[in-house]
Amino acid sequence: MKSFRLSWLCLAALLACSAQAATPSASAKAGPKAAAKSPPKPAPKNNNARARLDLGPLCAKLSPRLPGVSQQDCKSSGLLAASASSRSGVPILYKDQAAKAKNPVRVLLLGGIHGDELTASAIVFQWMRWLQTPQAQAFQWRVAPLVNPDGLLAAKPKRMNASGIDLNRNFPTPNWKSETQQYWVKKTGSDPRRFPGNQPLSEPESRWVHDQIERFKPHVVISVHAPFGVLDFDGPSEPPQRFGRLLFNPVGVYPGSLGNYLGVQRKLPIVTIELPNSLEMPPPPEVQRIWQDMLVWMRNNIHPVAAKPAKAAKNLKPGKSVAAAKPPAGKAVVKSKPSQSGN
Ligand SMILES: [Zn+2]
């Protein structure tokens, strides 16, 4: 474990060096005269990016964990290192894809917030290959296929991050402390796989996701999980009824979950795709059908004018209970679902 951590620290150090190299040059620091000789560099297009990462070493570790994703697929994915890293120092990878349409719907696509749901990351890698198809280019994308790299890369892949925290219970829903603790103790029997942490957003991975909501301001969030084989939805839009063979079947709303935080509290539509198996990919035609149905649903149901994340954020003050938050039509707040399940 020590050498594992050490190697990621080394990688992080290398990245920090690259980032330093990208800071203003010595001539720029030499004063206004020197700076005037060379034209100012354009501002970075995306302040999320820390450095272009040599994906080789990371992909060599990731590929054996990801069904159907070769090292070459991983290396040619165009993923970048975000400014944030996981708890153990693995860079969080993401990719942006601009839209060809004007005023596009912005989509935040997340895979693998639970590290032992291998297909939930692998399918996002497969979908990334299709981001440049005409249908996909109607949308502006930010894609993060491995939100929890520590869990995925653990000796035995695990749900939690390196701190042992279930990232999907670490988002700041109202009365977070009392409700997540109560739920964890009473409903899960203090299951270590579902430990929410001691503070909301205590983890770099959940903070990074939260940061993307504020900066990228998605109109819709798609989060991929496994293995319940259903679609779940939270938020004000019409729920999708079917993506491929996956049918809409709400799995519940949990204190601290991303679905609760975004869909119920912030009224930001979020689709949770639960693939039917954590280890085995759906057949290729099904991978494609889920993708296509998702695009069609977004085109018909998500509209750029509907998203006002900055205003909605004002409603996040602690004090409101989950019960007080009005669920969207057709979506009941379920606080007492079977304890051992839930995305
Ligand atoms: Zn999950």
Coordinates of C-alpha atoms and ligand atoms in Angstrom, one line a residue:
M1 CA 0.0 0.0 0.0
K2 CA 2.8 2.3 0.9
S3 CA 4.5 1.9 -2.5
F4 CA 1.1 2.4 -4.2
R5 CA 0.7 5.7 -2.4
L6 CA 4.2 6.7 -3.0
S7 CA 3.9 6.2 -6.7
W8 CA 0.9 8.4 -6.9
L9 CA 2.6 11.0 -4.8
C10 CA 5.4 10.9 -7.4
L11 CA 2.9 11.3 -10.2
A12 CA 1.3 14.2 -8.4
A13 CA 4.7 15.8 -7.9
L14 CA 5.4 15.5 -11.6
L15 CA 2.1 17.1 -12.5
A16 CA 2.8 19.9 -10.1
C17 CA 6.1 20.5 -11.9
S18 CA 4.3 20.6 -15.2
A19 CA 1.8 23.0 -13.8
Q20 CA 4.6 25.2 -12.5
A21 CA 6.2 25.1 -15.9
A22 CA 3.0 26.5 -17.4
T23 CA 2.9 29.5 -15.0
P24 CA 4.0 32.9 -16.4
S25 CA 7.5 32.8 -17.8
A26 CA 10.6 34.4 -16.3
S27 CA 10.4 37.2 -18.8
A28 CA 6.9 38.1 -17.7
K29 CA 8.2 38.3 -14.1
A30 CA 11.0 40.6 -15.2
G31 CA 8.8 43.7 -15.3
P32 CA 6.5 45.5 -17.7
K33 CA 9.2 46.3 -20.2
A34 CA 10.2 42.7 -20.7
A35 CA 6.6 41.6 -20.7
A36 CA 5.8 44.1 -23.4
K37 CA 8.2 42.4 -25.8
S38 CA 6.2 39.2 -25.9
P39 CA 2.5 39.3 -26.4
P40 CA 0.5 38.1 -23.4
K41 CA -0.5 34.5 -23.5
P42 CA -4.2 33.9 -23.9
A43 CA -6.0 32.9 -20.7
P44 CA -6.5 29.1 -20.3
K45 CA -9.8 28.0 -21.7
N46 CA -10.5 25.8 -18.8
N47 CA -9.3 26.5 -15.3
N48 CA -10.1 23.0 -14.3
A49 CA -7.1 21.6 -16.1
R50 CA -3.9 21.3 -14.2
A51 CA -1.7 19.6 -16.9
R52 CA -1.9 17.3 -19.8
L53 CA -1.2 14.0 -18.3
D54 CA 0.9 11.2 -19.7
L55 CA -1.9 8.7 -19.5
G56 CA 0.4 5.7 -20.1
P57 CA 1.3 4.7 -16.5
L58 CA -2.2 5.4 -15.2
C59 CA -3.9 3.6 -18.1
A60 CA -1.6 0.6 -17.5
K61 CA -3.2 0.3 -14.0
L62 CA -6.7 1.2 -15.1
S63 CA -7.2 -1.0 -18.2
P64 CA -7.1 -4.4 -16.4
R65 CA -9.8 -3.1 -14.1
L66 CA -12.1 -1.9 -16.9
P67 CA -13.9 -4.5 -18.9
G68 CA -13.6 -3.9 -22.6
V69 CA -11.2 -0.9 -22.2
S70 CA -7.7 -1.6 -23.6
Q71 CA -4.7 0.4 -22.6
Q72 CA -4.8 2.0 -26.1
D73 CA -8.5 3.0 -25.6
C74 CA -7.6 4.6 -22.4
K75 CA -4.5 6.4 -23.7
S76 CA -6.3 7.7 -26.7
S77 CA -9.3 8.9 -24.7
G78 CA -8.2 12.5 -24.5
L79 CA -8.7 12.6 -20.8
L80 CA -7.0 15.4 -18.8
A81 CA -5.9 15.6 -15.2
A82 CA -8.2 17.9 -13.3
S83 CA -6.8 20.3 -10.7
A84 CA -8.0 17.9 -8.0
S85 CA -6.8 14.5 -7.1
S86 CA -8.3 11.6 -5.1
R87 CA -7.6 11.1 -1.4
S88 CA -4.5 9.0 -2.3
G89 CA -3.3 11.4 -4.9
V90 CA -4.6 9.9 -8.2
P91 CA -5.5 12.7 -10.6
I92 CA -9.2 12.9 -11.3
L93 CA -9.6 12.5 -15.1
Y94 CA -12.1 14.4 -17.2
K95 CA -12.7 15.3 -20.8
D96 CA -14.6 18.3 -22.3
Q97 CA -16.3 18.1 -25.6
A98 CA -17.7 21.3 -27.1
A99 CA -21.0 21.4 -28.9
K100 CA -21.6 22.3 -32.5
A101 CA -25.0 23.7 -31.6
K102 CA -25.6 27.2 -30.3
N103 CA -26.8 27.5 -26.7
P104 CA -26.3 23.8 -26.1
V105 CA -27.5 21.8 -23.2
R106 CA -24.5 21.1 -20.9
V107 CA -24.2 17.5 -19.7
L108 CA -22.1 16.3 -16.8
L109 CA -21.5 12.6 -17.3
L110 CA -20.0 10.8 -14.3
G111 CA -18.9 7.2 -14.0
G112 CA -17.6 5.1 -11.1
I113 CA -18.4 7.1 -8.0
H114 CA -18.4 3.7 -6.5
G115 CA -15.1 2.0 -7.2
D116 CA -16.3 -1.6 -7.3
E117 CA -18.8 -0.9 -10.1
L118 CA -16.3 -1.5 -12.8
T119 CA -18.8 -1.4 -15.7
A120 CA -20.0 2.0 -14.6
S121 CA -16.6 3.4 -15.5
A122 CA -16.0 1.2 -18.5
I123 CA -19.2 2.1 -20.3
V124 CA -18.4 5.8 -20.0
F125 CA -15.1 5.1 -21.8
Q126 CA -17.0 3.4 -24.6
W127 CA -19.5 6.4 -24.8
M128 CA -16.6 8.8 -25.0
R129 CA -15.7 7.4 -28.4
W130 CA -19.1 8.7 -29.7
L131 CA -18.9 12.2 -28.3
Q132 CA -18.0 13.6 -31.7
T133 CA -21.0 12.0 -33.5
P134 CA -23.5 14.6 -34.9
Q135 CA -26.2 13.5 -32.3
A136 CA -23.8 14.0 -29.4
Q137 CA -22.5 17.3 -30.7
A138 CA -25.9 18.8 -30.0
F139 CA -24.7 18.9 -26.4
Q140 CA -21.7 20.3 -24.5
W141 CA -20.1 17.6 -22.4
R142 CA -17.9 17.3 -19.4
V143 CA -17.2 13.6 -18.8
A144 CA -15.4 12.0 -15.8
P145 CA -15.4 8.3 -16.1
L146 CA -13.6 7.5 -12.8
V147 CA -14.8 9.7 -10.0
N148 CA -13.4 7.3 -7.4
P149 CA -10.1 6.1 -8.7
D150 CA -8.9 5.0 -5.3
G151 CA -11.8 2.5 -5.0
L152 CA -11.3 1.2 -8.5
L153 CA -7.6 0.8 -8.1
A154 CA -7.6 -0.7 -4.6
A155 CA -6.1 -4.2 -4.3
K156 CA -9.7 -5.4 -4.4
P157 CA -11.9 -2.8 -6.0
K158 CA -14.1 -1.2 -3.3
R159 CA -17.1 1.0 -3.1
M160 CA -15.5 3.7 -1.0
N161 CA -12.6 6.0 -1.5
A162 CA -9.2 5.7 0.2
S163 CA -10.7 7.2 3.4
G164 CA -13.3 4.5 3.5
I165 CA -16.1 7.0 2.7
D166 CA -19.1 6.3 0.4
L167 CA -18.8 9.4 -1.8
N168 CA -22.4 9.0 -2.8
R169 CA -23.4 9.9 0.8
N170 CA -21.0 12.8 1.2
F171 CA -23.0 15.5 -0.6
P172 CA -24.5 18.4 1.5
T173 CA -28.2 17.5 1.7
P174 CA -30.1 19.3 4.5
N175 CA -29.4 18.2 8.0
W176 CA -26.6 16.2 6.6
K177 CA -25.0 15.3 10.0
S178 CA -28.0 14.0 11.8
E179 CA -29.7 12.4 8.8
T180 CA -26.7 10.6 7.3
Q181 CA -25.6 9.3 10.7
Q182 CA -29.0 8.2 11.7
Y183 CA -29.5 6.5 8.3
W184 CA -26.1 4.9 8.4
V185 CA -26.5 3.5 12.0
K186 CA -30.2 2.6 11.9
K187 CA -30.8 1.5 8.3
T188 CA -27.5 0.1 7.3
G189 CA -26.4 -1.3 10.7
S190 CA -23.2 0.9 10.4
D191 CA -22.2 -0.8 7.2
P192 CA -18.7 0.3 6.5
R193 CA -19.5 0.3 2.8
R194 CA -22.0 3.1 3.3
F195 CA -20.1 5.3 5.8
P196 CA -21.0 8.9 4.8
G197 CA -18.0 10.5 6.5
N198 CA -18.0 13.1 9.3
Q199 CA -18.6 16.2 7.2
P200 CA -20.4 16.8 3.9
L201 CA -17.9 17.3 1.1
S202 CA -15.1 16.1 3.3
E203 CA -13.5 14.2 0.4
P204 CA -11.6 15.7 -2.6
E205 CA -13.6 13.6 -5.0
S206 CA -17.0 14.8 -3.8
R207 CA -15.7 18.3 -3.7
W208 CA -14.5 18.0 -7.3
V209 CA -18.0 16.9 -8.4
H210 CA -19.5 19.8 -6.4
D211 CA -17.1 22.2 -8.0
Q212 CA -18.2 21.0 -11.5
I213 CA -21.8 21.9 -10.7
E214 CA -20.7 25.4 -9.8
R215 CA -18.3 26.0 -12.7
F216 CA -19.6 23.9 -15.6
K217 CA -23.2 24.6 -14.6
P218 CA -24.7 21.5 -16.2
H219 CA -28.4 21.4 -17.2
V220 CA -28.4 17.7 -16.6
V221 CA -26.2 15.2 -14.8
I222 CA -25.9 11.5 -15.7
S223 CA -24.3 9.3 -13.1
V224 CA -23.6 5.7 -13.9
H225 CA -23.7 2.9 -11.3
A226 CA -24.3 -0.9 -11.1
P227 CA -25.7 -3.5 -10.5
F228 CA -29.5 -2.9 -10.0
G229 CA -30.4 -2.8 -13.7
V230 CA -32.7 0.2 -13.5
L231 CA -33.0 3.9 -14.3
D232 CA -33.5 6.3 -11.4
F233 CA -34.2 10.0 -11.8
D234 CA -34.4 13.0 -9.5
G235 CA -35.3 16.5 -10.6
P236 CA -38.0 18.6 -12.2
S237 CA -38.0 17.1 -15.7
E238 CA -40.0 14.2 -17.1
P239 CA -38.2 11.0 -16.0
P240 CA -36.8 8.8 -18.7
Q241 CA -38.9 5.7 -19.0
R242 CA -36.4 3.5 -20.8
F243 CA -32.8 3.5 -21.9
G244 CA -32.1 0.3 -23.8
R245 CA -33.4 -2.5 -21.6
L246 CA -33.2 -0.4 -18.4
L247 CA -36.6 0.8 -17.1
F248 CA -37.4 3.7 -14.8
N249 CA -37.7 2.3 -11.3
P250 CA -36.7 4.7 -8.5
V251 CA -34.4 3.1 -6.0
G252 CA -35.0 5.8 -3.4
V253 CA -33.6 9.0 -2.1
Y254 CA -30.8 8.8 0.5
P255 CA -29.3 11.4 2.8
G256 CA -26.1 12.7 1.3
S257 CA -26.6 11.1 -2.1
L258 CA -25.8 13.0 -5.3
G259 CA -29.4 12.3 -6.6
N260 CA -30.9 13.8 -3.4
Y261 CA -28.5 16.8 -3.4
L262 CA -28.9 17.7 -7.1
G263 CA -32.4 16.5 -8.1
V264 CA -34.4 17.1 -4.9
Q265 CA -32.6 20.0 -3.3
R266 CA -31.2 21.9 -6.3
K267 CA -33.9 20.9 -8.8
L268 CA -31.2 19.9 -11.3
P269 CA -32.2 16.9 -13.3
I270 CA -30.0 13.8 -12.6
V271 CA -30.4 10.4 -14.2
T272 CA -28.8 7.5 -12.3
I273 CA -28.1 4.7 -14.7
E274 CA -27.8 1.4 -12.8
L275 CA -26.3 -1.2 -15.1
P276 CA -27.3 -4.8 -14.5
N277 CA -23.9 -6.1 -13.6
S278 CA -20.8 -4.5 -11.9
L279 CA -18.3 -6.7 -13.6
E280 CA -19.7 -7.8 -17.0
M281 CA -20.5 -5.2 -19.6
P282 CA -23.8 -5.2 -21.4
P283 CA -23.6 -6.5 -25.0
P284 CA -22.3 -3.9 -27.4
P285 CA -25.7 -3.3 -29.0
E286 CA -27.2 -2.6 -25.6
V287 CA -24.3 -0.2 -24.8
Q288 CA -25.3 1.7 -27.9
R289 CA -29.0 1.6 -27.2
I290 CA -28.6 3.1 -23.8
W291 CA -26.5 5.9 -25.2
Q292 CA -28.9 6.6 -28.0
D293 CA -32.0 6.6 -25.8
M294 CA -30.2 8.9 -23.4
L295 CA -29.4 11.4 -26.1
V296 CA -33.0 11.3 -27.4
W297 CA -34.4 11.8 -23.8
M298 CA -32.1 14.7 -23.2
R299 CA -33.0 16.3 -26.5
N300 CA -36.7 16.1 -25.8
N301 CA -36.7 16.9 -22.1
I302 CA -33.7 19.0 -21.1
H303 CA -33.6 22.7 -22.2
P304 CA -30.9 25.2 -21.5
V305 CA -33.2 27.8 -20.1
A306 CA -34.3 25.5 -17.3
A307 CA -31.0 25.4 -15.4
K308 CA -30.4 28.1 -12.8
P309 CA -27.8 26.4 -10.6
A310 CA -26.4 29.6 -9.1
K311 CA -29.8 30.7 -7.8
A312 CA -30.8 27.2 -6.6
A313 CA -27.6 27.1 -4.5
K314 CA -29.2 29.6 -2.2
N315 CA -31.6 27.0 -1.0
L316 CA -28.8 24.9 0.3
K317 CA -28.6 26.4 3.7
P318 CA -28.7 23.7 6.4
G319 CA -31.9 23.5 8.4
K320 CA -34.3 22.2 5.8
S321 CA -35.0 18.6 6.3
V322 CA -35.3 16.1 3.4
A323 CA -39.0 15.7 4.3
A324 CA -39.5 19.4 4.0
A325 CA -38.0 19.5 0.5
K326 CA -40.8 19.1 -2.0
P327 CA -40.1 16.2 -4.3
P328 CA -40.7 16.6 -8.0
A329 CA -44.0 15.4 -9.4
G330 CA -44.1 11.6 -9.7
K331 CA -41.1 11.2 -7.4
A332 CA -41.6 10.3 -3.7
V333 CA -38.8 10.9 -1.2
V334 CA -38.0 7.4 0.2
K335 CA -36.0 7.5 3.3
S336 CA -36.5 3.9 4.4
K337 CA -35.5 1.8 1.5
P338 CA -33.9 -1.6 2.2
S339 CA -30.6 -0.7 3.9
Q340 CA -28.3 -2.8 2.0
S341 CA -29.2 -1.5 -1.4
G342 CA -29.2 1.9 -3.0
N343 CA -26.9 3.5 -5.5
Ligands
ZN1 ZN -23.2 2.7 -7.0

